[in-house]
């Protein structure tokens, strides 16, 4: 085990995967000489050369479109969207092309493509750099949507993503890139998709989160503990596939649930969590499932984003109200 | 390099399309065919096949036995000329949806194509070894994919060339420009065949772009462009063969604009009489790509009435056979919604499949 931050975990994993399988290649804007704007691909160009670590023209649709063609040619592309907020310019290639190529070709062209994309608030980025767009991609059948919260998961889930024959949108919480550190297994430790992680045990209420919101939920759980409320925290890890059974069990164990996410409230993935809990654990509920999310407004400029991204206080308040509900 | 294709140089004002075979069936002075007599006869038969399938397809669609599809009519030379410049064993075709004869030439069974347009998911299952990507409905989306495919083959040291087809309408899409730009920077072995057929459904070429020609954009991407008479089988073959040779030699992509005309409806749901001027159709009729080749072959005694009859009977029989085969197939069921979505079905999808299957059984 080695203590790493998220970025180090991702960098190490990419290096390992490039070394493990010569069919893999990394492509995107600034991923080569610069090593990525966050240095996630630092050093890879020197180690693997310009045919394996490729600086691309600044054109998101062609980065993803080319990745589709590379995969059809038998390679394993790992594409980087510089920020998830820029993925709109490639959305048709991801949602309408990549996600359904296996189906369109009736299995002839599996798409072992990973799209890495940093996202998330709290770091005062310029416009379009922080948006949490995961729910948009969940509506693209065929695509896995992966949202690691810890360095160990960043490595384990990325290993699984690269080795999957299906396309994966791999969203990285940029707020946690350097701030979140943890013990990471050396070598191979792939984490399966569709298995949630219990980040903290608790008996009174279950906080459900993913990506950077997991740390918010954990802090909220600590604050709630001081009030005598025992909150469990579960990290979904992958939205597609969703661990429905694990979610139902975690909510049934406390009878109360609060979902926390950074994306706007309406039709956010929190709504899917509520619906799933309704289907699978309704009769164990002691209170309505609450959602803590961003308002349905554009992602704001940095000076007011702390009002937008759900913070510990809002989660604590929602959990408190849920526990007190009859 | 064969050296036939004139590189288009807009700065010199050259906007005359490359022509070899005149509308009267004779060859332009000092120009020769790059196809053997046998290839010419085969290509002509494929063009006739395509035309016959268009007619049969329209008739079946009107009877409710075939789905909405886009005919090739008018563009046969453009598609077949390009297809014959490829080696199906190693080269790839990345189609839009109007390139049936190129797909057949690559080895795609006609039944597969028909299934696609019958709305049957099994139509997407091109056999292994048939070097084609699936039909593309989203305009220009296949272009960056074709660049990636060509690039991927080059990275693996394979000498494959990818021919990707689109129309004048698709040339306005962002993906078109991104793909041409990317191919130029990578020197990817890809040939962009832009079939300028005058219309994007009802939008005329003049409303598509203010550029004098679409091939003339090529220098902006740092790649060669060529403007060719798209109703001239031999000219299209020469220009695309030249581009394929360049690509194979590691000299990168080429943008080929085939100047052609869509004779009639965009697809079976369209009514071109609402926008296509009758006089334009009349003006293009004498330049029909098939009669041009037939006249040429007959003049050279490579085609006669007996052969013509035999060819048309063979075509009709093959099409009828395909119709029988697809009509005899069991229609796809609920399970086809779920097959090939992902490698393994998630528990959620397994649940959805079971639920739908139960509903179908109780219907």
XYZ file of C-alpha atoms in Angstrom:
689
model
C 0.000 0.000 0.000
C 1.150 3.507 -0.756
C -0.371 6.795 0.307
C -1.391 8.740 -2.819
C -3.659 11.588 -3.788
C -6.279 11.132 -6.541
C -4.018 12.474 -9.274
C -1.115 10.267 -8.290
C -3.439 7.287 -8.212
C -4.731 8.078 -11.692
C -1.255 8.771 -13.085
C 0.100 5.541 -11.622
C -2.824 3.565 -13.012
C -2.500 5.004 -16.508
C 1.207 4.182 -16.479
C 0.457 0.653 -15.329
C -2.226 0.092 -17.942
C -0.081 1.490 -20.773
C 2.708 -0.842 -19.720
C 0.404 -3.833 -19.277
C -1.330 -3.696 -22.671
C 0.400 -2.296 -25.736
C -2.968 -1.755 -27.429
C -3.745 1.094 -25.029
C -3.140 4.714 -25.883
C -3.923 8.031 -24.241
C -5.289 10.869 -26.341
C -6.627 14.336 -25.657
C -5.836 18.013 -25.385
C -2.530 18.757 -23.649
C -2.086 15.185 -22.433
C 1.388 14.832 -23.954
C 4.092 17.394 -23.441
C 2.241 19.218 -20.659
C 1.077 16.034 -18.979
C -2.496 17.314 -18.814
C -3.703 20.535 -17.256
C -3.803 18.731 -13.902
C -0.716 16.582 -14.684
C -2.749 13.376 -14.638
C -0.723 12.152 -17.636
C 2.585 13.573 -16.427
C 5.612 11.660 -17.688
C 3.647 9.278 -19.903
C 4.799 10.843 -23.186
C 8.466 10.354 -22.273
C 7.848 6.792 -21.211
C 5.567 5.585 -23.995
C 6.200 7.926 -26.918
C 3.993 10.054 -29.148
C 2.106 7.131 -30.721
C 0.800 6.042 -27.322
C 0.328 9.451 -25.664
C -1.151 11.765 -28.239
C -1.774 15.503 -28.164
C -4.876 16.039 -30.265
C -6.311 19.025 -32.109
C -8.658 21.007 -29.872
C -11.877 19.371 -31.020
C -13.779 17.197 -28.579
C -16.052 15.428 -31.086
C -13.079 14.263 -33.111
C -11.232 13.088 -29.994
C -14.126 10.811 -29.095
C -14.933 9.980 -32.730
C -11.332 8.995 -33.365
C -11.379 6.889 -30.202
C -14.357 4.997 -31.632
C -12.407 4.325 -34.832
C -9.306 3.310 -32.894
C -11.369 0.843 -30.897
C -12.880 -0.525 -34.107
C -9.303 -1.030 -35.314
C -8.572 -3.140 -32.236
C -6.917 -0.600 -29.948
C -7.871 0.529 -26.433
C -8.110 4.311 -26.346
C -8.184 6.300 -23.122
C -9.440 9.728 -24.119
C -9.356 12.798 -21.915
C -11.960 15.529 -21.951
C -10.083 18.411 -20.396
C -13.200 19.154 -18.353
C -16.521 17.347 -18.325
C -18.151 20.716 -19.036
C -16.549 20.643 -22.482
C -18.061 17.267 -23.277
C -21.156 18.904 -24.733
C -19.092 19.408 -27.857
C -18.604 15.649 -28.038
C -21.951 14.624 -26.611
C -23.281 13.177 -29.855
C -20.126 11.112 -30.324
C -20.414 9.799 -26.759
C -24.161 9.352 -26.409
C -25.261 8.679 -29.964
C -22.190 6.857 -31.271
C -19.801 5.393 -28.696
C -22.461 4.142 -26.297
C -24.428 2.277 -28.948
C -21.735 0.998 -31.315
C -21.735 -2.482 -29.803
C -25.508 -2.625 -30.227
C -25.500 -1.099 -33.732
C -22.937 -3.622 -34.879
C -24.597 -6.500 -32.981
C -21.464 -7.154 -31.004
C -18.910 -6.933 -33.821
C -17.427 -3.681 -32.550
C -17.179 -3.643 -28.762
C -15.960 -0.256 -27.586
C -13.180 -0.599 -24.997
C -12.976 3.189 -24.719
C -12.480 5.170 -21.523
C -13.280 8.873 -21.431
C -11.684 10.529 -18.428
C -13.198 13.860 -17.485
C -12.525 16.032 -14.429
C -15.517 17.893 -13.063
C -16.993 19.374 -9.943
C -17.070 22.547 -7.950
C -15.323 24.250 -5.121
C -12.136 25.289 -6.883
C -13.182 28.653 -8.392
C -12.736 27.629 -12.001
C -13.811 29.753 -14.968
C -17.212 29.092 -16.542
C -17.939 25.579 -17.919
C -15.172 23.918 -15.892
C -17.135 22.639 -12.910
C -20.464 21.310 -14.159
C -21.609 17.930 -12.864
C -23.233 16.472 -15.972
C -23.349 12.800 -14.992
C -27.117 12.469 -15.284
C -26.974 13.402 -18.978
C -24.752 10.421 -19.692
C -26.774 7.999 -17.598
C -29.426 8.316 -20.322
C -27.023 6.842 -22.896
C -27.520 3.061 -22.670
C -24.341 1.096 -23.251
C -22.161 3.573 -21.388
C -20.897 2.960 -17.866
C -20.767 6.083 -15.694
C -18.096 5.829 -13.023
C -17.597 8.367 -10.234
C -14.717 7.502 -7.863
C -14.422 9.342 -4.543
C -11.133 8.001 -3.173
C -7.620 7.404 -4.539
C -8.021 3.642 -4.008
C -11.204 3.657 -6.076
C -9.707 5.995 -8.661
C -7.118 3.309 -9.276
C -9.304 0.250 -8.908
C -12.199 1.575 -10.958
C -9.877 2.967 -13.643
C -8.206 -0.426 -13.992
C -11.615 -2.015 -14.452
C -12.609 0.733 -16.904
C -9.547 0.262 -19.120
C -10.013 -3.509 -19.122
C -13.728 -3.317 -19.882
C -14.804 -4.012 -23.439
C -17.619 -1.486 -23.006
C -17.240 2.287 -23.028
C -16.818 4.083 -19.728
C -17.257 7.710 -18.767
C -14.828 8.125 -15.894
C -15.589 11.316 -13.972
C -12.839 12.603 -11.707
C -13.601 15.039 -8.875
C -11.105 17.808 -9.541
C -11.610 19.247 -6.052
C -10.203 16.031 -4.670
C -7.307 15.669 -7.103
C -4.713 16.868 -4.606
C -6.761 17.241 -1.401
C -8.019 13.698 -1.082
C -5.343 11.200 -0.160
C -5.510 7.611 0.947
C -3.871 4.218 0.942
C -3.780 2.668 -2.510
C -2.999 -0.964 -3.233
C 0.159 -1.531 -5.253
C -0.213 -3.417 -8.519
C -3.478 -4.930 -9.667
C -6.546 -4.262 -7.558
C -9.422 -3.713 -9.972
C -12.667 -2.651 -8.302
C -15.779 -4.153 -9.898
C -18.483 -1.860 -11.264
C -21.920 -1.974 -9.680
C -20.804 -2.513 -6.072
C -21.276 0.402 -3.731
C -18.877 1.135 -0.895
C -19.984 1.661 2.677
C -17.801 4.602 3.661
C -19.161 4.796 7.210
C -21.516 2.677 9.250
C -24.507 4.214 10.994
C -27.934 3.322 12.325
C -30.198 6.405 12.111
C -29.964 7.639 8.546
C -28.187 6.656 5.310
C -26.424 9.385 3.346
C -26.044 8.393 -0.325
C -23.414 10.185 -2.409
C -20.794 9.751 -5.109
C -17.582 11.480 -6.102
C -16.641 14.623 -4.191
C -20.016 14.683 -2.432
C -18.909 11.603 -0.489
C -16.420 13.685 1.498
C -19.168 16.231 2.185
C -21.429 13.446 3.424
C -18.656 12.044 5.615
C -18.072 15.431 7.222
C -21.806 15.804 7.707
C -21.876 12.383 9.393
C -19.169 13.519 11.820
C -21.158 16.649 12.647
C -24.333 14.597 13.081
C -22.511 12.214 15.432
C -21.849 15.154 17.746
C -25.626 15.665 17.895
C -26.148 12.015 18.696
C -27.329 11.057 15.206
C -25.620 8.007 13.715
C -25.352 8.462 9.950
C -24.178 5.816 7.521
C -22.465 7.016 4.338
C -22.594 5.002 1.138
C -20.587 5.833 -1.952
C -22.328 4.567 -5.100
C -19.033 4.555 -7.045
C -20.746 3.706 -10.333
C -24.083 5.197 -11.393
C -24.245 2.814 -14.346
C -24.301 -0.006 -13.441
C -26.113 0.864 -10.232
C -25.886 -1.357 -7.169
C -29.629 -1.501 -6.608
C -29.513 -4.300 -4.068
C -26.716 -2.649 -2.082
C -28.618 0.616 -2.097
C -31.827 -1.016 -0.923
C -29.980 -2.827 1.882
C -28.165 0.320 3.016
C -31.371 2.335 3.141
C -33.424 -0.455 4.734
C -30.832 -0.733 7.524
C -31.671 2.769 8.785
C -35.111 3.403 7.291
C -34.094 6.924 6.385
C -32.171 8.321 3.449
C -30.662 11.571 2.192
C -29.128 11.773 -1.303
C -26.393 14.316 -1.903
C -25.090 15.465 -5.295
C -23.456 18.455 -6.937
C -25.641 18.555 -10.042
C -28.859 20.584 -10.181
C -31.818 19.015 -8.395
C -34.327 18.429 -11.197
C -33.879 15.102 -12.964
C -30.501 14.745 -11.311
C -29.306 11.239 -10.505
C -30.695 11.777 -6.990
C -34.155 11.405 -8.498
C -33.101 7.984 -9.809
C -31.846 7.023 -6.361
C -35.161 8.024 -4.806
C -37.081 6.052 -7.420
C -34.883 3.021 -6.908
C -35.298 3.179 -3.128
C -39.035 3.492 -3.715
C -39.036 0.337 -5.827
C -36.716 -1.722 -3.665
C -37.039 -0.515 -0.064
C -40.248 1.492 0.231
C -41.745 -0.491 3.090
C -38.638 -0.051 5.211
C -38.823 3.739 4.986
C -39.665 5.745 8.080
C -39.543 9.076 6.282
C -39.534 10.450 2.732
C -36.165 10.291 1.020
C -34.602 13.765 0.977
C -32.374 15.242 -1.690
C -29.609 17.787 -1.198
C -28.478 19.105 -4.563
C -27.507 22.258 -6.405
C -30.325 24.606 -7.366
C -31.659 24.430 -10.933
C -29.517 27.373 -11.976
C -26.452 27.684 -14.194
C -23.190 26.881 -12.465
C -22.290 30.271 -10.972
C -19.034 32.253 -10.950
C -16.562 31.355 -8.209
C -17.476 33.961 -5.614
C -20.929 32.489 -5.107
C -20.340 28.826 -5.899
C -20.270 27.851 -2.215
C -23.956 28.746 -2.169
C -24.477 26.415 -5.132
C -22.470 23.280 -4.338
C -24.135 21.466 -1.435
C -22.085 21.902 1.719
C -21.946 20.099 5.055
C -24.534 22.392 6.671
C -27.225 21.589 4.111
C -26.617 17.863 4.420
C -26.711 18.029 8.226
C -29.959 19.998 8.137
C -31.587 17.558 5.699
C -30.443 14.531 7.716
C -31.653 16.084 10.957
C -35.081 16.805 9.469
C -35.286 13.293 8.021
C -34.450 11.698 11.348
C -36.996 13.860 13.159
C -39.749 13.128 10.618
C -42.436 10.837 12.026
C 1.158 6.675 -57.102
C -0.795 6.507 -60.328
C -0.620 10.249 -60.806
C -3.964 10.612 -62.560
C -5.892 12.738 -60.131
C -5.404 16.430 -60.628
C -4.814 18.116 -57.305
C -7.340 20.856 -56.980
C -5.752 24.262 -56.672
C -8.385 26.884 -55.952
C -5.838 29.664 -56.028
C -5.399 28.889 -59.725
C -9.129 28.981 -60.266
C -9.335 25.356 -61.393
C -12.871 24.292 -60.680
C -13.437 22.017 -63.640
C -14.233 18.509 -62.492
C -11.960 15.720 -63.697
C -13.687 13.759 -66.456
C -12.614 10.688 -68.411
C -15.770 9.197 -69.855
C -17.878 11.644 -71.828
C -21.677 11.511 -71.601
C -21.731 10.115 -75.167
C -19.742 7.084 -74.023
C -16.434 8.115 -75.611
C -13.262 8.926 -73.706
C -11.898 12.435 -73.290
C -8.849 12.997 -75.498
C -5.571 11.786 -73.985
C -7.326 10.048 -71.118
C -7.531 6.327 -70.596
C -9.484 3.973 -68.393
C -7.765 2.757 -65.221
C -10.167 -0.175 -64.961
C -9.788 -3.390 -66.895
C -12.585 -4.445 -69.248
C -13.611 -7.112 -66.786
C -13.705 -4.581 -63.916
C -15.762 -2.260 -66.092
C -18.314 -4.964 -66.760
C -18.436 -5.899 -63.083
C -18.791 -2.270 -62.049
C -21.554 -1.760 -64.570
C -23.392 -4.797 -63.244
C -23.065 -3.465 -59.696
C -24.467 -0.097 -60.790
C -27.386 -1.858 -62.457
C -27.880 -3.931 -59.321
C -28.036 -0.791 -57.242
C -30.542 0.842 -59.592
C -32.686 -2.285 -59.636
C -32.622 -2.527 -55.859
C -33.675 1.124 -55.577
C -36.702 0.386 -57.747
C -37.580 -2.816 -55.931
C -37.041 -1.148 -52.562
C -39.405 1.706 -53.424
C -42.029 -0.730 -54.608
C -41.708 -2.898 -51.493
C -41.766 0.156 -49.258
C -45.013 1.304 -50.861
C -46.443 -2.154 -50.177
C -45.391 -1.892 -46.559
C -42.854 -4.722 -46.952
C -39.709 -2.609 -46.634
C -38.692 0.294 -44.449
C -37.678 3.858 -45.162
C -34.451 3.895 -47.117
C -32.375 6.260 -49.213
C -31.804 5.280 -52.827
C -28.489 5.601 -54.659
C -30.182 6.633 -57.927
C -28.048 9.091 -59.841
C -24.973 8.518 -57.712
C -24.049 4.996 -58.821
C -20.825 6.046 -60.538
C -19.743 8.028 -57.532
C -20.191 5.101 -55.158
C -19.097 2.263 -57.434
C -16.127 4.120 -58.925
C -14.810 4.767 -55.425
C -15.542 1.218 -54.263
C -13.576 -0.304 -57.162
C -10.543 1.736 -56.112
C -10.420 -0.272 -52.880
C -9.123 -3.719 -52.064
C -11.967 -5.278 -50.048
C -9.537 -7.665 -48.383
C -7.650 -4.911 -46.594
C -9.432 -1.584 -47.165
C -12.468 -0.352 -45.301
C -15.682 1.434 -46.229
C -17.265 3.725 -43.667
C -20.659 4.590 -45.117
C -23.386 7.105 -44.516
C -26.621 5.448 -45.734
C -26.578 5.864 -49.516
C -23.701 3.581 -50.436
C -25.284 0.154 -50.886
C -23.108 -0.895 -53.874
C -19.895 -0.038 -52.005
C -21.036 -2.197 -49.087
C -21.924 -5.078 -51.428
C -18.554 -4.793 -53.115
C -16.909 -5.070 -49.678
C -18.822 -8.303 -49.177
C -21.830 -7.251 -47.108
C -24.753 -9.595 -47.807
C -27.733 -7.778 -49.304
C -29.919 -9.381 -46.649
C -27.950 -7.556 -43.962
C -28.567 -4.219 -45.627
C -32.253 -5.012 -46.022
C -32.598 -5.987 -42.379
C -31.148 -2.637 -41.331
C -33.789 -0.805 -43.318
C -36.493 -3.138 -42.121
C -35.681 -1.865 -38.667
C -34.218 -5.183 -37.588
C -31.262 -4.898 -35.208
C -29.685 -7.999 -36.754
C -28.961 -5.880 -39.822
C -26.026 -4.364 -37.986
C -24.242 -7.705 -37.764
C -21.800 -7.428 -40.658
C -19.838 -10.685 -40.852
C -16.267 -10.714 -39.590
C -13.942 -10.047 -42.502
C -16.369 -7.705 -44.241
C -14.526 -4.435 -43.805
C -17.343 -2.003 -43.198
C -18.652 0.000 -40.265
C -22.434 0.058 -39.773
C -24.681 2.425 -41.732
C -24.563 5.909 -40.198
C -27.687 7.996 -39.761
C -26.180 10.953 -37.860
C -24.695 13.191 -40.547
C -20.881 13.313 -40.604
C -20.562 11.438 -37.295
C -18.738 8.611 -39.098
C -15.978 10.896 -40.385
C -13.890 11.251 -37.221
C -14.506 7.541 -36.621
C -13.087 6.748 -40.050
C -10.020 8.835 -39.231
C -9.582 6.911 -35.976
C -9.988 3.612 -37.797
C -7.388 4.557 -40.414
C -5.053 5.889 -37.748
C -5.477 2.747 -35.657
C -4.604 0.526 -38.609
C -1.552 2.642 -39.384
C -0.400 2.427 -35.751
C -0.546 -1.343 -36.044
C 1.453 -1.334 -39.255
C -1.433 -2.515 -41.427
C -1.628 -1.044 -44.927
C -5.392 -0.519 -44.861
C -6.984 2.535 -46.373
C -10.368 3.808 -45.217
C -12.833 5.365 -47.644
C -15.504 7.358 -45.858
C -18.583 8.675 -47.619
C -20.754 11.678 -46.854
C -22.870 14.194 -48.725
C -22.827 17.917 -49.333
C -25.189 18.417 -46.395
C -22.901 16.531 -44.028
C -19.991 18.677 -45.176
C -21.528 21.528 -43.182
C -21.375 19.601 -39.915
C -18.704 20.330 -37.332
C -17.592 16.705 -37.437
C -16.681 17.074 -41.106
C -14.252 19.883 -40.360
C -12.901 18.233 -37.232
C -12.290 14.998 -39.119
C -10.554 16.637 -42.093
C -8.413 18.677 -39.744
C -7.510 15.682 -37.604
C -6.752 13.489 -40.613
C -4.419 16.166 -41.928
C -2.479 16.460 -38.683
C -2.193 12.664 -38.341
C -1.611 12.008 -42.062
C -4.182 9.285 -41.620
C -4.690 6.905 -44.577
C -8.250 7.992 -45.251
C -10.104 9.172 -48.345
C -13.057 11.486 -47.776
C -15.577 10.994 -50.576
C -18.031 13.895 -50.467
C -20.889 13.108 -52.792
C -22.207 16.497 -53.735
C -25.592 15.467 -55.088
C -27.017 18.959 -55.054
C -29.427 18.482 -52.184
C -29.550 17.926 -48.437
C -33.151 16.719 -48.437
C -34.654 19.961 -49.754
C -31.787 22.342 -49.036
C -29.904 23.071 -52.243
C -26.124 23.052 -52.460
C -26.152 26.828 -52.833
C -27.588 27.155 -49.316
C -25.110 24.680 -47.883
C -21.940 26.695 -48.199
C -20.687 29.880 -49.820
C -17.544 28.010 -50.834
C -17.248 27.635 -54.617
C -16.465 23.944 -54.224
C -16.288 21.611 -51.244
C -13.021 20.080 -52.431
C -11.590 23.583 -52.429
C -11.603 23.531 -48.639
C -8.854 20.912 -48.623
C -5.890 23.330 -48.530
C -7.351 24.762 -45.336
C -6.853 21.364 -43.739
C -3.426 20.992 -45.302
C -4.523 18.082 -47.464
C -5.024 17.634 -51.228
C -8.473 18.042 -52.679
C -9.872 16.805 -55.972
C -13.035 17.730 -57.816
C -14.361 14.975 -60.033
C -17.337 14.351 -62.277
C -19.351 12.125 -59.964
C -21.408 10.706 -62.835
C -18.275 9.398 -64.504
C -17.323 5.954 -63.262
C -13.828 6.109 -64.722
C -13.052 9.576 -63.427
C -14.195 8.738 -59.894
C -12.210 5.513 -60.020
C -9.051 7.304 -61.143
C -9.230 10.056 -58.574
C -10.065 7.747 -55.675
C -7.501 5.143 -56.791
C -4.927 7.887 -56.801
C -5.981 9.009 -53.325
C -5.859 5.391 -52.097
C -2.360 5.005 -53.528
C -1.230 8.168 -51.783
C -2.764 7.024 -48.508
C -1.180 3.591 -48.841
C 2.193 5.209 -49.482
C 1.951 7.110 -46.201
C 1.163 10.430 -47.841
C -2.013 11.024 -45.885
C -5.637 11.870 -46.571
C -7.406 13.302 -49.603
C -10.681 15.166 -49.876
C -12.559 14.109 -53.009
C -15.722 15.908 -54.088
C -17.806 13.966 -56.571
C -20.071 16.339 -58.452
C -23.260 14.376 -59.025
C -27.020 14.715 -58.817
C -29.667 12.903 -56.807
C -32.275 11.777 -59.333
C -35.392 12.120 -57.215
C -36.351 11.588 -53.618
C -33.966 11.788 -50.667
C -35.664 8.713 -49.263
C -38.922 6.817 -49.472
C -40.584 9.318 -47.144
C -39.557 12.320 -49.230
C -41.289 14.077 -52.119
C -38.598 15.743 -54.195
C -41.172 17.160 -56.617
C -41.897 19.806 -53.962
C -38.469 21.350 -54.366
C -36.459 19.753 -57.186
C -36.956 21.774 -60.396
C -38.107 19.566 -63.286
C -35.727 21.331 -65.648
C -32.807 20.428 -63.436
C -33.746 16.766 -63.563
C -34.076 17.035 -67.332
C -30.678 18.662 -67.577
C -29.056 15.864 -65.584
C -30.894 12.989 -67.262
C -28.526 12.744 -70.269
C -25.628 12.468 -67.831
C -27.045 9.374 -66.187
C -24.031 7.499 -64.833
C -25.276 4.081 -65.901
C -26.273 4.777 -69.497
C -22.905 6.479 -69.927
C -21.035 3.296 -69.039
C -23.448 1.074 -70.952
C -22.984 3.149 -74.115
C -19.239 2.932 -73.682
C -19.293 -0.834 -73.184
C -21.655 -1.415 -76.083
C -19.534 0.727 -78.393
C -16.560 -1.394 -77.490
C -18.623 -4.572 -77.902
C -18.118 -5.463 -74.248
C -21.871 -5.514 -73.665
C -24.677 -6.739 -75.884
C -28.366 -7.471 -75.595
C -27.877 -11.081 -74.588
C -25.449 -10.126 -71.835
C -27.748 -7.301 -70.747
C -30.676 -9.683 -70.400
C -28.600 -12.232 -68.534
C -27.269 -9.593 -66.131
C -30.694 -8.147 -65.389
C -32.165 -11.594 -64.799
C -29.330 -12.451 -62.450
C -29.884 -9.213 -60.535
C -33.643 -9.714 -60.255
C -33.166 -13.273 -59.037
C -30.635 -12.213 -56.389
C -32.871 -9.433 -55.107
C -35.893 -11.742 -55.011
C -33.859 -14.301 -53.111
C -32.863 -11.685 -50.515
C -36.464 -10.528 -50.152
C -37.575 -14.132 -49.587
C -34.842 -14.712 -47.036
C -35.546 -11.663 -44.912
C -39.309 -12.096 -45.123
C -38.960 -15.687 -43.919
C -37.036 -14.669 -40.824
C -38.659 -14.694 -37.411
C -39.212 -11.087 -36.364
C -36.896 -9.944 -33.586
C -38.205 -10.302 -30.062
C -37.817 -8.621 -26.698
C -34.435 -10.269 -26.168
C -33.053 -8.287 -29.112
C -33.537 -5.085 -27.115
C -30.991 -6.344 -24.628
C -28.495 -8.333 -26.689
C -25.223 -6.574 -27.467
C -25.962 -3.496 -25.352
C -23.027 -4.344 -23.105
C -20.801 -7.386 -22.763
C -22.705 -8.638 -19.722
C -26.190 -7.606 -18.642
C -26.391 -5.667 -15.390
C -28.873 -6.886 -12.812
C -31.041 -3.894 -13.609
C -31.156 -4.833 -17.299
C -31.799 -8.483 -16.459
C -34.780 -7.326 -14.429
C -36.046 -5.125 -17.238
C -35.716 -7.965 -19.740
C -37.590 -10.412 -17.520
C -40.354 -7.884 -16.937
C -40.808 -7.141 -20.645
C -40.715 -10.811 -21.584
C -43.395 -11.564 -19.022
C -45.544 -8.762 -20.418
C -45.134 -10.079 -23.965
C -46.165 -13.571 -22.859
C -49.362 -12.311 -21.211
C -50.354 -10.093 -24.144
